[in-house]
PDB file of C-alpha atoms in Angstrom:
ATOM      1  CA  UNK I 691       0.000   0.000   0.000  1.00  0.00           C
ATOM      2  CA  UNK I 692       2.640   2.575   0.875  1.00  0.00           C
ATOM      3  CA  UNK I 693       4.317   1.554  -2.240  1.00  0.00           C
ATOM      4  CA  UNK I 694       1.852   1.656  -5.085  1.00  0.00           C
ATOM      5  CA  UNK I 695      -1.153   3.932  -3.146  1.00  0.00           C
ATOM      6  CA  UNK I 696      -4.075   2.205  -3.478  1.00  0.00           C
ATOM      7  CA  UNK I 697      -4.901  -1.449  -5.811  1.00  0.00           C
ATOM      8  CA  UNK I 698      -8.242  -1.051  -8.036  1.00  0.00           C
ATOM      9  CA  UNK I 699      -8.067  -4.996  -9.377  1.00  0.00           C
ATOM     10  CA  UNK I 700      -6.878  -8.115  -8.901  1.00  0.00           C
ATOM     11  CA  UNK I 701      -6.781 -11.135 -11.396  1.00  0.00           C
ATOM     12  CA  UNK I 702      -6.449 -14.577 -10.127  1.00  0.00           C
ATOM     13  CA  UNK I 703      -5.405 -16.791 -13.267  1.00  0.00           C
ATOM     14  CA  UNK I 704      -2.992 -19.376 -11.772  1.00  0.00           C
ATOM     15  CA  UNK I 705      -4.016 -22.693 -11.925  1.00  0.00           C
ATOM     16  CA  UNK I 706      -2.827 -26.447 -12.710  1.00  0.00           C
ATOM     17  CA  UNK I 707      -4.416 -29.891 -13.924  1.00  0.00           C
ATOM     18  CA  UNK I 708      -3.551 -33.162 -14.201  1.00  0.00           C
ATOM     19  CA  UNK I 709      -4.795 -34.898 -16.579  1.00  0.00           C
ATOM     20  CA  UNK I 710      -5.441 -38.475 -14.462  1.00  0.00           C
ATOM     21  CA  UNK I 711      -8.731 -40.699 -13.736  1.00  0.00           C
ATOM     22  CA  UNK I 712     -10.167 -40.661 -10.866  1.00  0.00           C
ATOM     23  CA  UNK I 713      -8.306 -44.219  -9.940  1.00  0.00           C
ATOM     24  CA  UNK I 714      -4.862 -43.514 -10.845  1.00  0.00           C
ATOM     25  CA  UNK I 715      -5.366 -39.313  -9.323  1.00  0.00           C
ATOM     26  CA  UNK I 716      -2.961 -39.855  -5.814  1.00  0.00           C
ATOM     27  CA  UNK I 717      -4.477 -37.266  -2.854  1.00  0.00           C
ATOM     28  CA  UNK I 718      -0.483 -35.757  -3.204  1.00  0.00           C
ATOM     29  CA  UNK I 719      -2.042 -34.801  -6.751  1.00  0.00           C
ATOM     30  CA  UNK I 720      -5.220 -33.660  -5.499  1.00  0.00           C
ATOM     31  CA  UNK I 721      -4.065 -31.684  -2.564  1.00  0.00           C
ATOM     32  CA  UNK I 722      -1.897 -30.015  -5.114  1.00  0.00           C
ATOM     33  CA  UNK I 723      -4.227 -29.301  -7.108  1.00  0.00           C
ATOM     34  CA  UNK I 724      -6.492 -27.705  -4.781  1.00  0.00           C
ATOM     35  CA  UNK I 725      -3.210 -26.181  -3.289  1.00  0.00           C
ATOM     36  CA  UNK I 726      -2.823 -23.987  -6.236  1.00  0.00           C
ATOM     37  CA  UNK I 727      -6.385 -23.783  -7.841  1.00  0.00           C
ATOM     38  CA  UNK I 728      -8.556 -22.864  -4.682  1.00  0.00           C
ATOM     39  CA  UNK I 729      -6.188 -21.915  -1.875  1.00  0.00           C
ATOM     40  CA  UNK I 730      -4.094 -19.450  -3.848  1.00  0.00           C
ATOM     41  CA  UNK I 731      -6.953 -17.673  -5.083  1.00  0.00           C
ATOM     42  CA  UNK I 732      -8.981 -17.531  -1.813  1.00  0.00           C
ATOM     43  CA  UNK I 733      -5.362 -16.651  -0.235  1.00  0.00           C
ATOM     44  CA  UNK I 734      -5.105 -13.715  -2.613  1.00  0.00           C
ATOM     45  CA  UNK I 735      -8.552 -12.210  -2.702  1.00  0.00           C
ATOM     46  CA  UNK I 736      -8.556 -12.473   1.100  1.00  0.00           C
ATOM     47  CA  UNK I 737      -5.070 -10.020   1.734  1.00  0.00           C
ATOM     48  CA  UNK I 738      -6.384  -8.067  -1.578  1.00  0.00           C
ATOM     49  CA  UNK I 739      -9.241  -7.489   0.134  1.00  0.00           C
ATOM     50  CA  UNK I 740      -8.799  -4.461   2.933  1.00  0.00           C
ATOM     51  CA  UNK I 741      -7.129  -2.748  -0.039  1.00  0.00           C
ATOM     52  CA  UNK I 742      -9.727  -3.259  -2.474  1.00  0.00           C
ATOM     53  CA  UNK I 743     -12.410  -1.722  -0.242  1.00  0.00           C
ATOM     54  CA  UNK I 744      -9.833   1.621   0.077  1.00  0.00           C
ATOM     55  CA  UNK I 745      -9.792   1.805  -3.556  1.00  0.00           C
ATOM     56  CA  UNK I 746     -10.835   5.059  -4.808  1.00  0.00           C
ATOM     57  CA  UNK I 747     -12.122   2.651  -7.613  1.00  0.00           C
ATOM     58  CA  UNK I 748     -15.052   1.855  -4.935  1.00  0.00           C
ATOM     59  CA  UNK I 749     -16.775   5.175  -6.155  1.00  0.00           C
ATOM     60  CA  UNK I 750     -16.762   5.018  -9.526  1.00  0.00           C
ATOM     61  CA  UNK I 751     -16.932   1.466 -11.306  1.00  0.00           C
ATOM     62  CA  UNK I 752     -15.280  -0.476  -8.504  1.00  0.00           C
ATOM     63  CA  UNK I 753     -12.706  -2.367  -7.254  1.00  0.00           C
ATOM     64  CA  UNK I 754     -12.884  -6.052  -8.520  1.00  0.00           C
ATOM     65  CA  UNK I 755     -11.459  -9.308  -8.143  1.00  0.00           C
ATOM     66  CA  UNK I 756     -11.577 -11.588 -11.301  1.00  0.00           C
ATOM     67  CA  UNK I 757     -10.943 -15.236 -11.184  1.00  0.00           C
ATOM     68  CA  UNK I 758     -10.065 -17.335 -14.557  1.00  0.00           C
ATOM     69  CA  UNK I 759     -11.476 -20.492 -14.163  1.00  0.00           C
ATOM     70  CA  UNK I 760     -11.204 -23.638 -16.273  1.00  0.00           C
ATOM     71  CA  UNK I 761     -13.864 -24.001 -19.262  1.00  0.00           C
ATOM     72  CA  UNK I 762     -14.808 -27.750 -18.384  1.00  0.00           C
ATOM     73  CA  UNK I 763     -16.374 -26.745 -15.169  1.00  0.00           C
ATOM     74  CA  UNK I 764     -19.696 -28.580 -15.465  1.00  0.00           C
ATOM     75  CA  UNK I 765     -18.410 -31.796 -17.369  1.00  0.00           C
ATOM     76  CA  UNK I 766     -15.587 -34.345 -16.875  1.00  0.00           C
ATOM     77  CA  UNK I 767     -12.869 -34.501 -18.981  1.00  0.00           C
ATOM     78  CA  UNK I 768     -12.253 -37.471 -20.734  1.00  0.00           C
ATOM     79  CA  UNK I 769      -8.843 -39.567 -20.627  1.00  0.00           C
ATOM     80  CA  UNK I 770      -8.501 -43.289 -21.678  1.00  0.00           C
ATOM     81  CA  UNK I 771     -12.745 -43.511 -21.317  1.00  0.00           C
ATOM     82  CA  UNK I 772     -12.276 -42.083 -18.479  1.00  0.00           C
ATOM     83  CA  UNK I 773     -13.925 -38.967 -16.478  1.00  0.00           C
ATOM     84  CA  UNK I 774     -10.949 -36.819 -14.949  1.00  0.00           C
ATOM     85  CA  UNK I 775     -11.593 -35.337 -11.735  1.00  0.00           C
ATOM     86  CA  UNK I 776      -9.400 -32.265 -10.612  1.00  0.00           C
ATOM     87  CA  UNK I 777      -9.873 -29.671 -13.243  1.00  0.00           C
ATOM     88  CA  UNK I 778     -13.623 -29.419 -12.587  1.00  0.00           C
ATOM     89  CA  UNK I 779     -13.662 -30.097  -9.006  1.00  0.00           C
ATOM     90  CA  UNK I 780     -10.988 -27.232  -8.248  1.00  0.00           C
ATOM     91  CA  UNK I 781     -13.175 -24.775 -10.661  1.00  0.00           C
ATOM     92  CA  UNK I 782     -16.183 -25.322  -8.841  1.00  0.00           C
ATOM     93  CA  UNK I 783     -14.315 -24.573  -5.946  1.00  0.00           C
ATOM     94  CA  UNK I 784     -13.274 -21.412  -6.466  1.00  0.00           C
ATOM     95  CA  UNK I 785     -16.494 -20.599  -8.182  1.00  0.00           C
ATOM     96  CA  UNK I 786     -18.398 -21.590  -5.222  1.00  0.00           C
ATOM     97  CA  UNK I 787     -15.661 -19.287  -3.165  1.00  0.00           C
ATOM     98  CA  UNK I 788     -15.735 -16.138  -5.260  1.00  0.00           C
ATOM     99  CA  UNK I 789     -19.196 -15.776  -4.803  1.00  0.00           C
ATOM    100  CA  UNK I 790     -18.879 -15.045  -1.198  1.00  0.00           C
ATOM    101  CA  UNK I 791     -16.564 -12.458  -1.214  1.00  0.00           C
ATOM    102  CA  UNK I 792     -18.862 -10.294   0.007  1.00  0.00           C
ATOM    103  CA  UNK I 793     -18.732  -6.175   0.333  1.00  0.00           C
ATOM    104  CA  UNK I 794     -19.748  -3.557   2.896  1.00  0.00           C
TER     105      UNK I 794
END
């Protein structure tokens, strides 16, 4: 803050996938995945957060937070006949997070 002033956005876009079935997914892969797909982004929104609502941004069009998500949120990928599990799960996630950011 006493650097840069004041922060009007912030874009969460990090994110991972591997690309394994549901049988041969390890929880080392799936903690990893939800390491880097959910945490991080609830990590960052949460310390962006006091400086978002300080934004002088907050009285025009706002301060934001935008989070990337993965496109095959909704339907499991495929891989040897097989439905994949992480990239959707993590999505949801963060989807499911994001909309309780709340404001005040």
């Amino acid at each position: 803050e006493a650097e840069a002033g004041h922060l009007d956005i912030v874009i969460n876009a990090a994110g991972i996938e591997i690309e394994k079935t549901i049988e041969d997914t390890s929880l080392d892969d799936w903690n990893r995945i939800f390491a880097i797909n959910v945490t991080g982004t609830f990590l960052t929104s949460k310390y962006a957060l006091s400086l978002l609502r300080k934004s002088p941004a907050r009285e025009g069009a706002g301060a934001s937070i935008v989070n990337f998500g993965s496109s095959c949120t909704g339907w499991p990928q495929m891989k040897r006949g097989m439905p994949t599990v992480s990239c959707g799960s993590s999505t949801a996630g963060c989807r499911h997070k994001s909309n309780r950011c709340g404001s005040s």
